[in-house]
Short mmCIF file of C-alpha atoms and ligand atoms in Angstrom, two decimals:
data_model
loop_
_atom_site.label_atom_id
_atom_site.label_comp_id
_atom_site.label_asym_id
_atom_site.label_seq_id
_atom_site.Cartn_x
_atom_site.Cartn_y
_atom_site.Cartn_z
CA UNK I 771 135.59 96.45 81.19
CA UNK I 772 133.80 97.42 84.41
CA UNK I 773 131.08 95.00 85.42
CA UNK I 774 127.61 96.45 85.47
CA UNK I 775 125.95 96.43 88.88
CA UNK I 776 122.26 97.04 88.31
CA UNK I 777 120.58 98.23 91.51
CA UNK I 778 117.65 100.17 90.03
CA UNK I 779 115.04 97.42 89.83
CA UNK I 780 112.20 99.77 90.77
CA UNK I 781 112.87 101.63 87.49
CA UNK I 782 112.79 98.47 85.41
CA UNK I 783 113.92 94.85 85.53
CA UNK I 784 115.79 92.54 83.18
CA UNK I 785 113.56 90.56 80.83
CA UNK I 786 113.24 86.94 81.92
CA UNK I 787 114.92 84.48 79.48
CA UNK I 788 111.90 82.15 79.24
CA UNK I 789 109.61 85.12 78.66
CA UNK I 790 111.89 86.24 75.84
CA UNK I 791 111.91 82.79 74.20
CA UNK I 792 108.11 82.59 74.34
CA UNK I 793 107.81 86.09 72.89
CA UNK I 794 110.11 85.25 69.99
CA UNK I 795 107.64 82.56 68.84
CA UNK I 796 104.76 85.06 68.71
CA UNK I 797 106.87 87.67 66.93
CA UNK I 798 108.45 85.52 64.26
CA UNK I 799 106.32 82.40 63.77
CA UNK I 800 102.82 82.67 65.22
CA UNK I 801 102.27 86.26 64.18
CA UNK I 802 98.57 86.00 63.21
CA UNK I 803 96.00 88.55 64.30
CA UNK I 804 94.06 87.02 67.18
CA UNK I 805 90.77 88.34 65.80
CA UNK I 806 90.89 86.31 62.57
CA UNK I 807 88.86 83.08 62.40
CA UNK I 808 91.38 80.77 60.63
CA UNK I 809 93.40 78.17 62.50
CA UNK I 810 96.70 80.10 62.21
CA UNK I 811 95.11 82.79 64.38
CA UNK I 812 93.27 80.41 66.68
CA UNK I 813 96.61 79.41 68.16
CA UNK I 814 97.34 83.06 68.91
CA UNK I 815 93.92 83.62 70.41
CA UNK I 816 94.48 80.59 72.60
CA UNK I 817 97.87 81.93 73.75
CA UNK I 818 96.14 85.13 74.93
CA UNK I 819 93.50 83.08 76.72
CA UNK I 820 96.15 81.02 78.52
CA UNK I 821 98.09 84.16 79.47
CA UNK I 822 94.95 85.84 80.82
CA UNK I 823 94.14 82.82 83.00
CA UNK I 824 97.71 82.53 84.27
CA UNK I 825 97.85 86.23 85.21
CA UNK I 826 94.43 86.04 86.88
CA UNK I 827 95.59 83.04 88.95
CA UNK I 828 98.61 84.99 90.21
CA UNK I 829 96.38 87.57 91.93
CA UNK I 830 93.34 85.32 92.56
CA UNK I 831 91.13 87.02 89.97
CA UNK I 832 88.92 85.58 87.21
CA UNK I 833 90.37 85.63 83.67
CA UNK I 834 87.50 87.91 82.47
CA UNK I 835 88.63 90.46 85.04
CA UNK I 836 92.06 90.98 83.44
CA UNK I 837 92.29 93.67 80.71
CA UNK I 838 95.56 94.01 78.83
CA UNK I 839 97.04 97.50 78.52
CA UNK I 840 100.32 99.12 77.44
CA UNK I 841 101.59 99.30 81.05
CA UNK I 842 101.17 100.97 84.43
CA UNK I 843 100.63 104.48 83.11
CA UNK I 844 97.76 103.43 80.89
CA UNK I 845 96.17 101.25 83.58
CA UNK I 846 96.29 104.15 86.06
CA UNK I 847 94.88 106.65 83.54
CA UNK I 848 92.08 104.24 82.69
CA UNK I 849 91.16 103.54 86.32
CA UNK I 850 90.96 107.23 87.28
CA UNK I 851 89.42 108.65 84.10
CA UNK I 852 87.28 105.64 83.18
CA UNK I 853 85.71 105.67 86.60
CA UNK I 854 85.01 109.43 86.48
CA UNK I 855 83.71 109.72 82.92
CA UNK I 856 80.60 107.62 83.52
CA UNK I 857 79.72 109.55 86.69
CA UNK I 858 77.08 112.15 85.91
CA UNK I 859 76.98 113.22 89.57
CA UNK I 860 80.67 114.17 89.61
CA UNK I 861 81.33 112.40 92.90
CA UNK I 862 84.60 112.68 94.82
CA UNK I 863 87.83 110.81 94.05
CA UNK I 864 90.28 110.31 96.91
CA UNK I 865 93.95 109.60 96.39
CA UNK I 866 97.20 110.33 98.25
CA UNK I 867 99.96 112.91 97.84
CA UNK I 868 102.60 110.23 97.25
CA UNK I 869 101.09 108.50 94.22
CA UNK I 870 102.99 108.06 90.97
CA UNK I 871 102.45 110.86 88.46
CA UNK I 872 100.36 108.50 86.32
CA UNK I 873 97.74 108.79 89.08
CA UNK I 874 98.40 112.37 90.19
CA UNK I 875 98.31 113.82 86.69
CA UNK I 876 95.21 111.78 85.80
CA UNK I 877 93.53 113.20 88.91
CA UNK I 878 94.54 116.73 87.93
CA UNK I 879 93.10 116.06 84.51
CA UNK I 880 89.66 115.03 85.85
CA UNK I 881 89.73 117.95 88.31
CA UNK I 882 90.03 120.32 85.33
CA UNK I 883 86.87 118.69 83.98
CA UNK I 884 84.98 119.37 87.18
CA UNK I 885 85.43 116.11 89.11
CA UNK I 886 86.53 116.86 92.69
CA UNK I 887 89.68 115.14 94.02
CA UNK I 888 90.99 115.00 97.59
CA UNK I 889 94.69 114.27 98.19
CA UNK I 890 95.41 112.53 101.51
CA UNK I 891 98.48 113.40 103.54
CA UNK I 892 100.78 110.59 104.63
CA UNK I 893 102.76 109.94 107.82
CA UNK I 894 106.54 110.47 108.06
CA UNK I 895 106.86 106.82 107.05
CA UNK I 896 104.77 107.41 103.94
CA UNK I 897 101.70 105.57 105.20
CA UNK I 898 98.13 106.49 104.33
CA UNK I 899 96.29 105.87 107.59
CA UNK I 900 92.70 104.70 108.05
CA UNK I 901 92.20 107.82 110.16
CA UNK I 902 93.10 110.15 107.27
CA UNK I 903 90.82 108.28 104.89
CA UNK I 904 87.94 108.26 107.40
CA UNK I 905 88.28 112.04 107.74
CA UNK I 906 88.05 112.65 104.00
CA UNK I 907 85.56 110.05 102.82
CA UNK I 908 81.80 110.59 102.60
CA UNK I 909 78.79 109.10 100.94
CA UNK I 910 79.56 111.23 97.89
CA UNK I 911 82.91 109.47 97.34
CA UNK I 912 83.02 107.39 94.15
CA UNK I 913 86.60 106.17 94.06
CA UNK I 914 89.50 105.71 96.47
CA UNK I 915 92.83 105.13 94.71
CA UNK I 916 95.81 104.37 96.94
CA UNK I 917 99.00 102.75 95.70
CA UNK I 918 99.91 99.30 97.04
CA UNK I 919 103.56 100.20 97.58
CA UNK I 920 105.45 103.39 96.88
CA UNK I 921 108.01 103.54 94.08
CA UNK I 922 110.45 105.88 95.86
CA UNK I 923 110.46 104.76 99.47
CA UNK I 924 108.81 101.32 99.21
CA UNK I 925 106.17 101.82 101.93
CA UNK I 926 103.44 99.17 101.69
CA UNK I 927 100.00 100.57 102.43
CA UNK I 928 97.34 98.96 104.67
CA UNK I 929 95.31 98.12 101.57
CA UNK I 930 92.79 95.80 103.24
CA UNK I 931 91.87 98.40 105.88
CA UNK I 932 91.59 101.19 103.32
CA UNK I 933 89.50 99.00 101.03
CA UNK I 934 87.08 98.21 103.84
CA UNK I 935 86.61 101.91 104.64
CA UNK I 936 85.96 102.68 100.96
CA UNK I 937 83.35 99.91 100.72
CA UNK I 938 81.65 100.99 103.96
CA UNK I 939 80.97 104.30 102.24
CA UNK I 940 79.83 102.75 98.96
CA UNK I 941 83.02 103.77 97.12
CA UNK I 942 85.16 101.53 94.95
CA UNK I 943 88.85 100.91 95.63
CA UNK I 944 91.64 101.05 93.05
CA UNK I 945 95.29 100.39 93.78
CA UNK I 946 98.36 101.17 91.68
CA UNK I 947 100.22 97.94 92.39
CA UNK I 948 102.91 98.47 89.76
CA UNK I 949 105.76 98.08 92.28
CA UNK I 950 104.10 95.29 94.25
CA UNK I 951 102.80 92.74 91.71
CA UNK I 952 105.27 89.87 91.36
CA UNK I 953 107.20 91.01 94.45
CA UNK I 954 104.81 90.49 97.37
CA UNK I 955 101.72 88.28 97.62
CA UNK I 956 98.52 89.92 96.36
CA UNK I 957 95.10 88.32 96.59
CA UNK I 958 92.53 90.73 95.17
CA UNK I 959 89.55 88.75 96.49
CA UNK I 960 90.84 88.54 100.06
CA UNK I 961 91.87 92.19 100.11
CA UNK I 962 88.62 93.35 98.49
CA UNK I 963 90.34 95.30 95.68
CA UNK I 964 88.01 96.48 92.88
CA UNK I 965 90.66 97.61 90.38
CA UNK I 966 94.43 97.06 90.27
CA UNK I 967 97.12 98.38 87.90
CA UNK I 968 100.22 96.38 86.99
CA UNK I 969 103.16 96.74 84.62
CA UNK I 970 105.14 93.85 83.12
CA UNK I 971 108.57 95.48 83.03
CA UNK I 972 108.61 95.77 86.84
CA UNK I 973 108.48 91.97 87.21
CA UNK I 974 110.89 90.81 84.49
CA UNK I 975 108.36 91.05 81.68
CA UNK I 976 108.63 93.23 78.57
CA UNK I 977 108.27 97.02 78.57
CA UNK I 978 105.07 98.52 77.14
CA UNK I 979 102.78 95.84 78.51
CA UNK I 980 100.59 95.65 81.60
CA UNK I 981 97.08 95.01 82.77
CA UNK I 982 94.21 96.48 84.70
CA UNK I 983 92.22 94.13 86.92
CA UNK I 984 88.59 95.23 87.00
CA UNK I 985 86.36 93.24 89.32
CA UNK I 986 83.20 91.89 87.69
CA UNK I 987 80.34 94.34 88.21
CA UNK I 988 82.50 97.47 88.39
CA UNK I 989 81.28 100.11 85.93
CA UNK I 990 84.03 101.82 83.95
CA UNK I 991 84.10 103.71 80.65
CA UNK I 992 86.12 102.21 77.79
CA UNK I 993 89.74 103.34 77.53
CA UNK I 994 89.85 103.05 73.73
CA UNK I 995 87.01 102.59 71.26
CA UNK I 996 87.59 100.57 68.14
CA UNK I 997 87.58 96.93 67.14
CA UNK I 998 86.01 95.48 70.29
CA UNK I 999 89.08 93.76 71.74
CA UNK I 1000 89.24 93.34 75.55
CA UNK I 1001 85.44 93.07 75.80
CA UNK I 1002 85.10 96.38 73.91
CA UNK I 1003 86.69 98.27 76.80
CA UNK I 1004 90.22 98.60 75.43
CA UNK I 1005 90.21 98.15 71.67
CA UNK I 1006 93.32 97.64 69.57
CA UNK I 1007 95.07 94.59 68.11
CA UNK I 1008 96.56 92.68 71.01
CA UNK I 1009 100.31 92.88 71.69
CA UNK I 1010 100.42 89.09 71.72
CA UNK I 1011 104.14 88.53 72.25
CA UNK I 1012 104.24 90.93 75.18
CA UNK I 1013 101.10 89.49 76.74
CA UNK I 1014 102.60 86.00 76.57
CA UNK I 1015 105.97 87.22 77.93
CA UNK I 1016 104.26 89.11 80.74
CA UNK I 1017 102.29 86.04 81.82
CA UNK I 1018 105.40 83.84 81.91
CA UNK I 1019 107.43 86.41 83.84
CA UNK I 1020 104.67 86.96 86.38
CA UNK I 1021 104.08 83.26 86.98
CA UNK I 1022 107.80 82.64 87.47
CA UNK I 1023 108.05 85.47 89.98
CA UNK I 1024 104.89 84.45 91.83
CA UNK I 1025 106.00 80.81 91.99
CA UNK I 1026 109.24 81.84 93.68
CA UNK I 1027 108.03 84.80 95.72
CA UNK I 1028 109.30 83.46 99.06
CA UNK I 1029 112.63 82.39 97.66
CA UNK I 1030 113.16 85.72 95.89
CA UNK I 1031 112.24 87.86 98.87
CA UNK I 1032 114.47 85.80 101.19
CA UNK I 1033 117.38 86.33 98.78
CA UNK I 1034 116.66 90.04 98.33
CA UNK I 1035 116.12 90.66 102.06
CA UNK I 1036 119.45 88.93 102.69
CA UNK I 1037 121.43 91.28 100.42
CA UNK I 1038 119.46 94.24 101.73
CA UNK I 1039 120.43 93.41 105.33
CA UNK I 1040 124.04 93.06 104.25
CA UNK I 1041 123.96 96.48 102.59
CA UNK I 1042 122.62 98.12 105.75
CA UNK I 1043 125.21 96.33 107.89
CA UNK I 1044 128.08 97.34 105.60
CA UNK I 1045 126.88 100.94 105.60
CA UNK I 1046 126.95 100.95 109.42
CA UNK I 1047 130.32 99.18 109.48
CA UNK I 1048 131.87 101.77 107.20
CA UNK I 1049 130.69 104.58 109.48
CA UNK I 1050 128.50 106.27 106.89
CA UNK I 1051 125.79 108.43 108.49
CA UNK I 1052 122.43 107.90 106.80
CA UNK I 1053 118.73 107.61 107.44
CA UNK I 1054 116.44 105.13 105.76
CA UNK I 1055 113.01 106.35 104.68
CA UNK I 1056 109.75 104.44 104.40
CA UNK I 1057 108.99 102.95 107.83
CA UNK I 1058 108.91 99.26 108.70
CA UNK I 1059 106.61 97.75 106.05
CA UNK I 1060 108.72 98.17 102.94
CA UNK I 1061 109.03 96.28 99.66
CA UNK I 1062 111.92 93.79 99.62
CA UNK I 1063 115.11 95.44 98.38
CA UNK I 1064 113.80 99.00 98.25
CA UNK I 1065 116.15 101.39 100.05
CA UNK I 1066 115.55 105.11 100.13
CA UNK I 1067 118.67 106.44 101.84
CA UNK I 1068 119.28 110.03 102.85
CA UNK I 1069 122.77 111.40 103.41
CA UNK I 1070 122.33 114.85 104.88
CA UNK I 1071 124.35 117.54 103.13
CA UNK I 1072 125.22 115.26 100.20
CA UNK I 1073 124.05 115.78 96.63
CA UNK I 1074 122.04 112.76 95.47
CA UNK I 1075 122.48 113.69 91.83
CA UNK I 1076 126.28 113.79 92.22
CA UNK I 1077 126.24 110.46 94.09
CA UNK I 1078 124.32 108.90 91.21
CA UNK I 1079 126.91 110.08 88.69
CA UNK I 1080 129.88 109.03 90.83
CA UNK I 1081 128.41 105.55 91.21
CA UNK I 1082 127.67 105.47 87.49
CA UNK I 1083 131.40 105.98 86.84
CA UNK I 1084 131.94 102.76 88.84
CA UNK I 1085 129.37 100.91 86.69
CA UNK I 1086 126.65 101.06 89.36
CA UNK I 1087 123.06 102.00 88.47
CA UNK I 1088 120.99 103.57 91.22
CA UNK I 1089 118.47 106.39 91.24
CA UNK I 1090 117.73 109.65 92.97
CA UNK I 1091 113.93 109.99 93.74
CA UNK I 1092 111.95 108.09 91.10
CA UNK I 1093 113.40 107.14 87.72
CA UNK I 1094 110.52 108.78 85.88
CA UNK I 1095 111.65 112.03 87.56
CA UNK I 1096 115.28 111.92 86.51
CA UNK I 1097 114.96 114.86 84.13
CA UNK I 1098 113.27 116.88 86.85
CA UNK I 1099 115.66 118.43 89.36
CA UNK I 1100 112.96 119.53 91.83
CA UNK I 1101 112.75 117.71 95.15
CA UNK I 1102 110.55 114.64 94.80
CA UNK I 1103 106.93 115.10 95.84
CA UNK I 1104 107.17 111.89 97.88
CA UNK I 1105 110.17 113.02 99.92
CA UNK I 1106 108.46 116.35 100.45
CA UNK I 1107 105.23 114.61 101.56
CA UNK I 1108 107.05 112.58 104.23
CA UNK I 1109 108.44 115.80 105.63
CA UNK I 1110 112.11 115.66 104.64
CA UNK I 1111 113.83 119.02 104.66
CA UNK I 1112 115.17 120.21 101.35
CA UNK I 1113 118.76 119.46 102.28
CA UNK I 1114 117.96 115.89 103.40
CA UNK I 1115 115.75 115.27 100.36
CA UNK I 1116 118.48 116.48 97.99
CA UNK I 1117 120.91 114.01 99.56
CA UNK I 1118 118.58 111.06 98.98
CA UNK I 1119 119.17 108.13 96.67
CA UNK I 1120 117.12 105.04 95.89
CA UNK I 1121 118.81 101.66 95.69
CA UNK I 1122 116.37 98.99 94.55
CA UNK I 1123 117.82 95.51 94.78
CA UNK I 1124 116.51 92.57 92.78
CA UNK I 1125 116.83 88.80 92.74
CA UNK I 1126 120.07 88.90 90.72
CA UNK I 1127 122.04 91.14 93.10
CA UNK I 1128 124.84 89.34 94.92
CA UNK I 1129 126.67 89.85 98.21
CA UNK I 1130 129.82 90.75 96.28
CA UNK I 1131 127.94 93.51 94.46
CA UNK I 1132 126.77 94.92 97.79
CA UNK I 1133 130.38 95.37 98.92
CA UNK I 1134 131.15 97.21 95.66
CA UNK I 1135 128.13 99.48 96.12
CA UNK I 1136 129.05 100.36 99.72
CA UNK I 1137 132.69 101.04 98.93
CA UNK I 1138 131.72 103.20 95.92
CA UNK I 1139 129.24 105.08 98.08
CA UNK I 1140 131.78 105.57 100.81
CA UNK I 1141 134.26 106.98 98.29
CA UNK I 1142 131.62 109.18 96.68
CA UNK I 1143 130.63 110.58 100.08
CA UNK I 1144 134.25 111.13 100.99
CA UNK I 1145 134.03 109.07 104.20
N1 PLP A 1395 102.98 103.42 88.97
C1 PLP A 1395 104.09 103.21 89.68
C2 PLP A 1395 103.98 103.07 91.17
C3 PLP A 1395 105.34 103.13 89.06
O1 PLP A 1395 106.44 102.92 89.78
C4 PLP A 1395 105.40 103.28 87.64
C5 PLP A 1395 106.70 103.26 86.95
O2 PLP A 1395 107.73 103.57 87.51
C6 PLP A 1395 104.19 103.47 86.94
C7 PLP A 1395 103.01 103.55 87.63
C8 PLP A 1395 104.19 103.59 85.44
O3 PLP A 1395 104.33 102.32 84.86
P1 PLP A 1395 104.82 102.15 83.33
O4 PLP A 1395 106.28 102.41 83.32
O5 PLP A 1395 104.49 100.72 83.00
O6 PLP A 1395 104.02 103.08 82.52
#
């Protein structure tokens, strides 16, 4: 049987073994409802408390500032809509044209309700510049929401600078950090972030679990009303096993951040070198500040969709644009926003390497690509 080469880590990651073992305990043995007062449930409640503290420590937040959600999509929806719904003045929201659809569609949703939204253009490298934000922001801006790192091209945004501009105008700053958390260092206090979205399955945690960091003092409407869980802001019986698994996966990744990025950058460099060595003509998108292992590669005149399927036949998983877009054959909004022509955008694939990818796998990927491109 062909060996699977998984190079689509921006779509999802493999569940960490220790996270899985810890989850098993809370699924099969300690299955009590955390809200009940008896001792069987106290253990569960305590597990949530420990997980909340561990996650908070990973991004230098306070435990009370971490709110558990069902993942990145929910966290993003909550940040955008929850911030707007309490705003009787209908102040402006600013975001960028290259955000994930969880942000873009939430923004379109509040626009339909009469909340104005401004979409910032990005540079050819996919960067949101301070200049662009300065031009759009005013004293009637309520929220600036700019992603930490892009999920298609990997560009890391100048979050600290953008945050400072938002604060200078009395606005709050949210970042969709789904691709960044657990992969690059994030210190919410140092950067000045007011709200941050994260998703467990992007850092070797379980799918369907995530969190929204909300700095103390930030006013936001509840996401779900009900039984008062998550300080009455996001009610619903806690997904204990996933919360515990998420905390373990995040801590493991954060504890070995330097080691992991050194390993991933090593295989990434090898991939680029082997592409050059095999004479394949390509351009890499995303500029110079890119997430480790994220490669958006354009092969002019090629068909990205066909490349994906040819590599799939060799047991290799990669992506065209973003994974969430795979059913959508239109050119990705991100590739369009960075100014790629239709023919270059259509010949673009995303390879997202993770900590388990090996040098040997890189050689397989490059030779499969070379064959698929007919070079
Ligand atoms: N935001 C970004 C930047 C993403 O890459 C994704 C998923 O690909 C999401 C949000 C949605 O996260 P989830 O899959 O946890 O809903």
